[in-house]
PDB file of C-alpha atoms in Angstrom:
ATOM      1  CA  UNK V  16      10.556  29.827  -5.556  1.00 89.00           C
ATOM      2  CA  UNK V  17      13.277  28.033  -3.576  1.00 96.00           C
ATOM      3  CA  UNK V  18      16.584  29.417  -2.825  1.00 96.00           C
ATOM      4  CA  UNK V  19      19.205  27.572  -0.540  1.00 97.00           C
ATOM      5  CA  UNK V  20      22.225  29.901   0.041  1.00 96.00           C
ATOM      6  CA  UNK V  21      25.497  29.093   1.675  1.00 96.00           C
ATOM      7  CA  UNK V  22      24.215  26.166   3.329  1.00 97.00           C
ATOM      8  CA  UNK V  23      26.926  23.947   5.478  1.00 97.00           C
ATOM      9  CA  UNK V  24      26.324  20.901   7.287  1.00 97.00           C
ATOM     10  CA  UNK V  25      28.489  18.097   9.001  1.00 97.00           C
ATOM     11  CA  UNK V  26      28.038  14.701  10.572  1.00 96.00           C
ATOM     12  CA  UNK V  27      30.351  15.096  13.433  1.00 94.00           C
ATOM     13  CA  UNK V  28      33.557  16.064  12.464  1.00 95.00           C
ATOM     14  CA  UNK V  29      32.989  15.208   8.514  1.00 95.00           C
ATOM     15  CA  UNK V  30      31.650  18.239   6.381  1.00 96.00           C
ATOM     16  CA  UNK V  31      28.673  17.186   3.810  1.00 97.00           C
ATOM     17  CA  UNK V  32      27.732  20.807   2.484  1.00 97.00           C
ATOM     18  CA  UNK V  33      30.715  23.805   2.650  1.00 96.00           C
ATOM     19  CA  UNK V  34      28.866  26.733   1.358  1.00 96.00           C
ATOM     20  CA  UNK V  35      26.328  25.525  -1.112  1.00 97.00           C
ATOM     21  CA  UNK V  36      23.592  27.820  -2.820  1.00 96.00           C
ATOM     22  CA  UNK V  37      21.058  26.861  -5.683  1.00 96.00           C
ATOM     23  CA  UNK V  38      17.668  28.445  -6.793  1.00 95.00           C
ATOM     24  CA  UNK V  39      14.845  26.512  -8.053  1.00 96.00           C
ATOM     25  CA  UNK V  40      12.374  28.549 -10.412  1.00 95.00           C
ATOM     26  CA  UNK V  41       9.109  27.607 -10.890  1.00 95.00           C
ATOM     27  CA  UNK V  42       8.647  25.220 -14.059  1.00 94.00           C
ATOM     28  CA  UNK V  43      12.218  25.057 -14.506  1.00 95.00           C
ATOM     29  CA  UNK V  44      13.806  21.587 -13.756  1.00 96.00           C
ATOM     30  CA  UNK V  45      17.422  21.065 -12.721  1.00 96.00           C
ATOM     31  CA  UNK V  46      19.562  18.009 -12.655  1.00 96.00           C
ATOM     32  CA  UNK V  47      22.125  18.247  -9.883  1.00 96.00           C
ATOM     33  CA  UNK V  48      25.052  15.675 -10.686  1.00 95.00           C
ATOM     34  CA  UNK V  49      28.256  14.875  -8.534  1.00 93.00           C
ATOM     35  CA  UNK V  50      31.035  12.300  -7.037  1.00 92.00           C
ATOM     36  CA  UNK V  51      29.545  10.192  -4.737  1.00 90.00           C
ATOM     37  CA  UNK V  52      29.620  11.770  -1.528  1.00 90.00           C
ATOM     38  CA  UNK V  53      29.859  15.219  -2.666  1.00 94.00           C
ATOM     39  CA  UNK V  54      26.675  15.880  -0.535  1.00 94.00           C
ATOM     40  CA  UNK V  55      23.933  15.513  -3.097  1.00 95.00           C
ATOM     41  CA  UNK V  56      21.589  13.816  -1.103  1.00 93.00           C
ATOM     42  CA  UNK V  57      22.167  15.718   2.295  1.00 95.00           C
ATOM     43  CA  UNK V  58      21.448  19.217  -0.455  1.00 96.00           C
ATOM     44  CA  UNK V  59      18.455  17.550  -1.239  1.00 96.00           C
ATOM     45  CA  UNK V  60      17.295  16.797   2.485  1.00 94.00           C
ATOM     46  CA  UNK V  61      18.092  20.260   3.468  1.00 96.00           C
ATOM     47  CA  UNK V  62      15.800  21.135   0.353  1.00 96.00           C
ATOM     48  CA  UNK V  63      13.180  19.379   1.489  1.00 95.00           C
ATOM     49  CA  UNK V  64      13.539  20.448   5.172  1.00 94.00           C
ATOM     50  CA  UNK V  65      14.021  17.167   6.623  1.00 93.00           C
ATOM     51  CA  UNK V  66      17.665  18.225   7.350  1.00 94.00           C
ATOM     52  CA  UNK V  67      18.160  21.738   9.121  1.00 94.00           C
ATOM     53  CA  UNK V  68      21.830  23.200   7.537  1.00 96.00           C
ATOM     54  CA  UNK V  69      24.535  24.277  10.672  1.00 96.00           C
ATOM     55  CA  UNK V  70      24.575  27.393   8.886  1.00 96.00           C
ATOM     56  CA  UNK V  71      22.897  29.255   5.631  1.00 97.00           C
ATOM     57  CA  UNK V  72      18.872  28.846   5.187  1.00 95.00           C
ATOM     58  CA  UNK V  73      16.559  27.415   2.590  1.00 97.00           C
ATOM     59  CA  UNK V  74      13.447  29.494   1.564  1.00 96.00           C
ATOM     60  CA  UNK V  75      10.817  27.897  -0.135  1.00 96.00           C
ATOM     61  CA  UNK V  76       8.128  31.366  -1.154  1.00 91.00           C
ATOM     62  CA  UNK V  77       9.980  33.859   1.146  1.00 90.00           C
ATOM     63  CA  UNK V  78       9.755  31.283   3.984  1.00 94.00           C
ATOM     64  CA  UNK V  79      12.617  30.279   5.893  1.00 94.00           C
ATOM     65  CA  UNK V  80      12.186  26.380   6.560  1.00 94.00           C
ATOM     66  CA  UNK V  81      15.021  26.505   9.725  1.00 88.00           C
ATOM     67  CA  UNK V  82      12.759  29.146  11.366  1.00 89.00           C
ATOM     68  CA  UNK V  83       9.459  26.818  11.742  1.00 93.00           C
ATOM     69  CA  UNK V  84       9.437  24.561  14.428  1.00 93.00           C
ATOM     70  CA  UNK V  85       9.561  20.778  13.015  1.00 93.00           C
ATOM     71  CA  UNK V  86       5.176  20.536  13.143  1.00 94.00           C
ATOM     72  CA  UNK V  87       5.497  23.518  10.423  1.00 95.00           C
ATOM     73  CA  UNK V  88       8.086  22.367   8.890  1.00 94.00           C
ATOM     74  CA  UNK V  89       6.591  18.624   8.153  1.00 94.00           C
ATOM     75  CA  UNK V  90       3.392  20.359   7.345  1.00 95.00           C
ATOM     76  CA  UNK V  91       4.614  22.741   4.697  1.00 95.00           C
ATOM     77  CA  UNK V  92       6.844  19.960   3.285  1.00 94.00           C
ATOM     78  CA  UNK V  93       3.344  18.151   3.225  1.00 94.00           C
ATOM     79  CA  UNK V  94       1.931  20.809   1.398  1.00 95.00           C
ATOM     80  CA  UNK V  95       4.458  22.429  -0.882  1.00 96.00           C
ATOM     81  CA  UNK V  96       6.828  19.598  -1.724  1.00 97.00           C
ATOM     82  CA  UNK V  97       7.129  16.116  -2.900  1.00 96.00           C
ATOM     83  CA  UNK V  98       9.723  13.772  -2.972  1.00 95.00           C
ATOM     84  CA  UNK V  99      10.815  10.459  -4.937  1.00 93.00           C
ATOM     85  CA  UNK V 100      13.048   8.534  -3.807  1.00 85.00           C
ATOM     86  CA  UNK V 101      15.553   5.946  -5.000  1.00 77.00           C
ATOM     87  CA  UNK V 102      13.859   3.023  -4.365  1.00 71.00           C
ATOM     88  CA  UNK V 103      10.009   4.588  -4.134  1.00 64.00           C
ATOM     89  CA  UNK V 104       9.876   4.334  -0.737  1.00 85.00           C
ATOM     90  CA  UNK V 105       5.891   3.432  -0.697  1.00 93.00           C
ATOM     91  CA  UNK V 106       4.506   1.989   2.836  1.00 93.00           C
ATOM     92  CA  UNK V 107       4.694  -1.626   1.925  1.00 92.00           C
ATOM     93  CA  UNK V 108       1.699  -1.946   4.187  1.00 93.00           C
ATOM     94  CA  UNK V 109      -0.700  -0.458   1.912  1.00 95.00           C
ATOM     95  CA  UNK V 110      -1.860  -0.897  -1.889  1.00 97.00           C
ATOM     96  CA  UNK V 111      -0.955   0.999  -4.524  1.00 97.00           C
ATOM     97  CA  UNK V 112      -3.505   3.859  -4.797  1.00 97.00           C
ATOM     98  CA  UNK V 113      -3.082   3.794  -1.259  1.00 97.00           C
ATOM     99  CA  UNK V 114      -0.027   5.599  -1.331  1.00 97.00           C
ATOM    100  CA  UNK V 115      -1.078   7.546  -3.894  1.00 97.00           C
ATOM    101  CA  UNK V 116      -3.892   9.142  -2.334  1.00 98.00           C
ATOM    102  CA  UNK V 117      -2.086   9.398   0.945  1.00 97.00           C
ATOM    103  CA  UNK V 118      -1.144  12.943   0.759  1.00 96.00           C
ATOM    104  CA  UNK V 119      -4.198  13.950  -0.297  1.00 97.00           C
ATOM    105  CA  UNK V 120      -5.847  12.252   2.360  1.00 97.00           C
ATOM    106  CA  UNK V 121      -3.412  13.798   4.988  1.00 96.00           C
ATOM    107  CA  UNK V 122      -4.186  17.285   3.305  1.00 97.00           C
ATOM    108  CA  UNK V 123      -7.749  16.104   4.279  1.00 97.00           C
ATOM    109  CA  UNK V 124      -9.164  15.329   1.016  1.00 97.00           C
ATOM    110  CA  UNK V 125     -11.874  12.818   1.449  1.00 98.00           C
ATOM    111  CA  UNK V 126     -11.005   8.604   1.565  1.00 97.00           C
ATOM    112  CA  UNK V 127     -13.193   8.716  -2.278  1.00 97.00           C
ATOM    113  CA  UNK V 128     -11.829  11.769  -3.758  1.00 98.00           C
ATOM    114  CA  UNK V 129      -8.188  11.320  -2.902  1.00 98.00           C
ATOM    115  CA  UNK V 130      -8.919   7.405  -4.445  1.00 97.00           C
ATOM    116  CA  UNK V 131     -10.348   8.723  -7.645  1.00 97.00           C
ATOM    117  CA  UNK V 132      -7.473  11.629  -8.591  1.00 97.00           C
ATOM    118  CA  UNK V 133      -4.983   8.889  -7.582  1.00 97.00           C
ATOM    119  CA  UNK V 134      -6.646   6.496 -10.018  1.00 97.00           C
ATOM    120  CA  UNK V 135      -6.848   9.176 -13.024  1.00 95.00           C
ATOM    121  CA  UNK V 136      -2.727   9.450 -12.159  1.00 94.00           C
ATOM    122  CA  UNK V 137      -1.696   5.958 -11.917  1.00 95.00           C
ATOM    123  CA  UNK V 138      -4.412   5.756 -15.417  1.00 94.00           C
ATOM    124  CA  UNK V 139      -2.142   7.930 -16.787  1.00 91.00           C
ATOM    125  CA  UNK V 140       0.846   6.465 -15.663  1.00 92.00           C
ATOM    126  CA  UNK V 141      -0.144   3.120 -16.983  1.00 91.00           C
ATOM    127  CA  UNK V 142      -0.203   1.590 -14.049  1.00 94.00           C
ATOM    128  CA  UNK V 143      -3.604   1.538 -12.831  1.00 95.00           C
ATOM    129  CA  UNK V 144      -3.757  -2.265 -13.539  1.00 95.00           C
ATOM    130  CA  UNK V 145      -1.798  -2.886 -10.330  1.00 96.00           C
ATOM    131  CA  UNK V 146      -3.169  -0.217  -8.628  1.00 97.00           C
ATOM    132  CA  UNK V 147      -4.990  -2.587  -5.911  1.00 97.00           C
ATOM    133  CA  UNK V 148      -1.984  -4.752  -5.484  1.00 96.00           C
ATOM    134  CA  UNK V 149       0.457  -4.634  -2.591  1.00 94.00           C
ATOM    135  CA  UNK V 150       3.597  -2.873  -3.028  1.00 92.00           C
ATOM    136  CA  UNK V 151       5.819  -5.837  -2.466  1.00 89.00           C
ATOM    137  CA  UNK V 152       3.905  -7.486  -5.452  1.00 93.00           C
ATOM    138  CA  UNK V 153       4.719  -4.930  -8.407  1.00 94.00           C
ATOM    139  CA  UNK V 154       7.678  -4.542 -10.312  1.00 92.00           C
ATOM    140  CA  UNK V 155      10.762  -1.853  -9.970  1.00 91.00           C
ATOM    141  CA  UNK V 156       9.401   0.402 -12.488  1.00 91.00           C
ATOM    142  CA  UNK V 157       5.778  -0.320 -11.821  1.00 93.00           C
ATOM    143  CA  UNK V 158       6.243   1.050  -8.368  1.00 92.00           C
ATOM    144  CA  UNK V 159       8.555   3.434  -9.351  1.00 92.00           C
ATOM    145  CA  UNK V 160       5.610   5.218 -11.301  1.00 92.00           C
ATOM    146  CA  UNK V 161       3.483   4.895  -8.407  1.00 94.00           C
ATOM    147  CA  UNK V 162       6.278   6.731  -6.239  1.00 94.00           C
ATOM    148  CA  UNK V 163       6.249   9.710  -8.974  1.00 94.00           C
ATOM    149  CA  UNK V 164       2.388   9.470  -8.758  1.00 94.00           C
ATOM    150  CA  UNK V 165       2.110   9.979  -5.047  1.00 95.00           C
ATOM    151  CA  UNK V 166       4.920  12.947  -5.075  1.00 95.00           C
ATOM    152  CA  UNK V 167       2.713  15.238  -7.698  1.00 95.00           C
ATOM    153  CA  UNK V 168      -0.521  14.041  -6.601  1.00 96.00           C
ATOM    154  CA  UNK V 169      -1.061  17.013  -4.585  1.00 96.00           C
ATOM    155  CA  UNK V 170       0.182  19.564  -6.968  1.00 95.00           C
ATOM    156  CA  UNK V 171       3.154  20.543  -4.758  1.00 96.00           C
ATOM    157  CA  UNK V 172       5.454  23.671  -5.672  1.00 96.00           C
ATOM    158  CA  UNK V 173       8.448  21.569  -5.500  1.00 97.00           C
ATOM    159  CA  UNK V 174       9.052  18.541  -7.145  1.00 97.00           C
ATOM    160  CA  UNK V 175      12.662  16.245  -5.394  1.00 97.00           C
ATOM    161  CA  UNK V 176      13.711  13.071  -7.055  1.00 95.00           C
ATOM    162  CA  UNK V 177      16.772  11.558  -5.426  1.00 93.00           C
ATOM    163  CA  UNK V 178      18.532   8.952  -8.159  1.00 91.00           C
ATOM    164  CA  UNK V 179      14.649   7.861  -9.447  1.00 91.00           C
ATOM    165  CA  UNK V 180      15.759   5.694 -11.678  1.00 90.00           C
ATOM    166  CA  UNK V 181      18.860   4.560 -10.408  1.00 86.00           C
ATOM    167  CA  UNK V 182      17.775   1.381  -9.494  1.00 85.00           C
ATOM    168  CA  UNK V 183      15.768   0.355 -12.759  1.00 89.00           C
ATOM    169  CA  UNK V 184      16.728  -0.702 -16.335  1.00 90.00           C
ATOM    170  CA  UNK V 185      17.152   2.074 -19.565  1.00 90.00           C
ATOM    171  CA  UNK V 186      13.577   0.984 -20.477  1.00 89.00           C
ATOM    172  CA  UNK V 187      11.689   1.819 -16.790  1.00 89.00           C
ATOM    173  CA  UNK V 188      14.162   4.771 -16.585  1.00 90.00           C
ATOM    174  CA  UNK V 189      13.355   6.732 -19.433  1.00 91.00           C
ATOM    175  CA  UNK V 190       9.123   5.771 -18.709  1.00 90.00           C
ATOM    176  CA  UNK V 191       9.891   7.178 -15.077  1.00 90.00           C
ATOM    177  CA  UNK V 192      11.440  10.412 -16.460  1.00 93.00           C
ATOM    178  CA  UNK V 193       9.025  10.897 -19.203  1.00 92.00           C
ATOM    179  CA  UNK V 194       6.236  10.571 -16.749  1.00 91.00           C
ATOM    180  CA  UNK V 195       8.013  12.702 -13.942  1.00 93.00           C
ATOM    181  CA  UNK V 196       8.518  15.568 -16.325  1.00 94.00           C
ATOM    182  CA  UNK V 197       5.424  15.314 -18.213  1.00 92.00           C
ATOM    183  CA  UNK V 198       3.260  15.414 -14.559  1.00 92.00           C
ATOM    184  CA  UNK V 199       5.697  18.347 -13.556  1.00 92.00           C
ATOM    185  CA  UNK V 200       6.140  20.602 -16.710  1.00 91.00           C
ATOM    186  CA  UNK V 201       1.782  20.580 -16.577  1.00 91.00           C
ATOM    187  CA  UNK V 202       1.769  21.863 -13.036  1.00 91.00           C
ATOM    188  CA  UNK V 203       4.293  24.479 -13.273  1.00 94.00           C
ATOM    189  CA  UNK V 204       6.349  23.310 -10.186  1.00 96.00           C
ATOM    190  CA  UNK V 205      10.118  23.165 -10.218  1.00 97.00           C
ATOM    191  CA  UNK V 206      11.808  19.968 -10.331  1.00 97.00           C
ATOM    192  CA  UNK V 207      15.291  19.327  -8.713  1.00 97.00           C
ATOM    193  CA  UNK V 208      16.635  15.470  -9.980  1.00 97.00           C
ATOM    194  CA  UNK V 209      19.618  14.269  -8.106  1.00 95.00           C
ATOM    195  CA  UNK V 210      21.040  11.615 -10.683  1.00 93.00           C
ATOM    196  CA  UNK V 211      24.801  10.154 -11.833  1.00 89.00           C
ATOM    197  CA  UNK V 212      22.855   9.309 -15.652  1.00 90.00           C
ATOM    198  CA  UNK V 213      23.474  11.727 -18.065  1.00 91.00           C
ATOM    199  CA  UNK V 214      20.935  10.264 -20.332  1.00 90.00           C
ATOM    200  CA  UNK V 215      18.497  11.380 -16.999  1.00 92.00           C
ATOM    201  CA  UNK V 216      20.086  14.699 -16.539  1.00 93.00           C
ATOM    202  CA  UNK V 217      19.282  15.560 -20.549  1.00 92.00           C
ATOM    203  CA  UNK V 218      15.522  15.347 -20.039  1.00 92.00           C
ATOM    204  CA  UNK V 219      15.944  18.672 -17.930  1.00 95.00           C
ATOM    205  CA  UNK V 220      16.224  22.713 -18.885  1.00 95.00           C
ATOM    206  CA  UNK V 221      19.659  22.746 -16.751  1.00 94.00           C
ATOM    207  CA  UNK V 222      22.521  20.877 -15.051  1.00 95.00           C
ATOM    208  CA  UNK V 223      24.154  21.963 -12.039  1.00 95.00           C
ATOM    209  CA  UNK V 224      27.444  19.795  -9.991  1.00 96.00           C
ATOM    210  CA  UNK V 225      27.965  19.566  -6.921  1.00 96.00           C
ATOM    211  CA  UNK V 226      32.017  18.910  -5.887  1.00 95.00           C
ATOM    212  CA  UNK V 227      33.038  18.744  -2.399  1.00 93.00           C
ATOM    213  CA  UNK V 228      29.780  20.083  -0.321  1.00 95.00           C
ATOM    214  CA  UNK V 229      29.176  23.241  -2.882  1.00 95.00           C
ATOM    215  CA  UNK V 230      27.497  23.634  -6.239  1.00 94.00           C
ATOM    216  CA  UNK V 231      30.207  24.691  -9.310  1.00 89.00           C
ATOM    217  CA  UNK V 232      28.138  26.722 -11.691  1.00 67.00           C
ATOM    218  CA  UNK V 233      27.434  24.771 -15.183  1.00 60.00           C
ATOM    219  CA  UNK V 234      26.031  25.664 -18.476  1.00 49.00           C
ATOM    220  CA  UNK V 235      22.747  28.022 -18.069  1.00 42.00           C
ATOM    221  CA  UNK V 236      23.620  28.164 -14.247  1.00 42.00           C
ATOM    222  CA  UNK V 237      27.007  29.572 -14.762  1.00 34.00           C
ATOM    223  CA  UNK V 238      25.161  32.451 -16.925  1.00 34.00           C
ATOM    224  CA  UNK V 239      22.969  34.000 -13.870  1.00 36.00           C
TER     225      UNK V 239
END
């Protein structure tokens, strides 16, 4: 599914990766713990293919992501992966279920279509009562939900959550997780879940930790 291997990257003279691999199966999900700035996040963005490694490549299918030019490489990350961020990241300039149905719409779903299976999601979310509301008027975990709603809306391979819940209370995190694995586990993708909680990392199959820029193999990891 996707397999990083021996991936190394620096910013400048500071190493953030030294030699880390990690393989993502297909309706598996990993949590991937660590120190602060043991290079969890820059993993992740090399994951996603928004960071190209110095050296080592990530292949998402067979498909090397450092061999597409940055057009493919946006428009596979469009296609085959989502992402959820620490703080949701949704364009503040548009409503709810208008970040929702904005990958879908990118993908070229139609403006009605893309509205209605975002809908159904943020339905099922329990948020669809603020789903015509600005972002900047909804609560941490109420846009939270909408951020895991617009990553799996377009029933990507890949699932990425950097720290989801890292910026909510024990009540929003565990609704964010439940929902994020819930969505994921029905759509068979893999789900990677950066996170310092360990209450997070139980809700997945497997744990792996990243120490000093490469992944030390943990419980079911260490076994493959």
């Amino acid at each position: 599914m996707l397999t990083a291997r021996h991936l190394t990257l620096s910013y400048g003279p500071t190493p953030a990766l030294r030699g880390a691999s990690l393989h993502l199966e297909a309706g598996e999900s990993t949590a991937l713990m660590g120190a602060s700035g043991s290079g969890k996040s820059s993993l992740l963005h090399c994951l996603a293919g928004v960071l190209v490694p110095d050296t080592g490549d990530v292949h998402l299918d067979g498909v090397a992501l450092s061999g597409l030019k940055d057009r493919d490489r946006s428009r596979l990350r469009l296609e085959r992966i989502g992402v959820v961020f620490q703080h949701g990241d949704l364009v503040p300039e548009l409503t709810v279920i208008e970040n929702v149905a904005l990958p879908l719409q990118l993908l070229g779903v139609k403006r009605a279509e893309a509205r209605r299976r975002a809908q159904d999601l943020l339905a099922e979310l329990g948020v669809a009562d603020v789903a015509d509301r600005r972002t900047s008027t909804v609560s941490g975990g109420q846009a939270q939900r909408a951020a895991v709603a617009r990553a799996v809306v377009h029933e990507p391979a890949v699932v990425l959550a950097d720290e989801p819940t890292g910026a909510l209370d024990s009540l929003n995190a565990e609704a964010v997780m439940d929902a994020l694995t819930t969505l994921v586990r029905r759509t068979g993708a893999a789900l990677l879940v950066v996170t310092h909680d360990n209450l997070v990392a139980s809700h997945l199959d497997r744990l792996v930790t990243l120490s000093d820029g490469a992944v030390v193999p943990t419980g079911q990891e260490a076994a493959r």
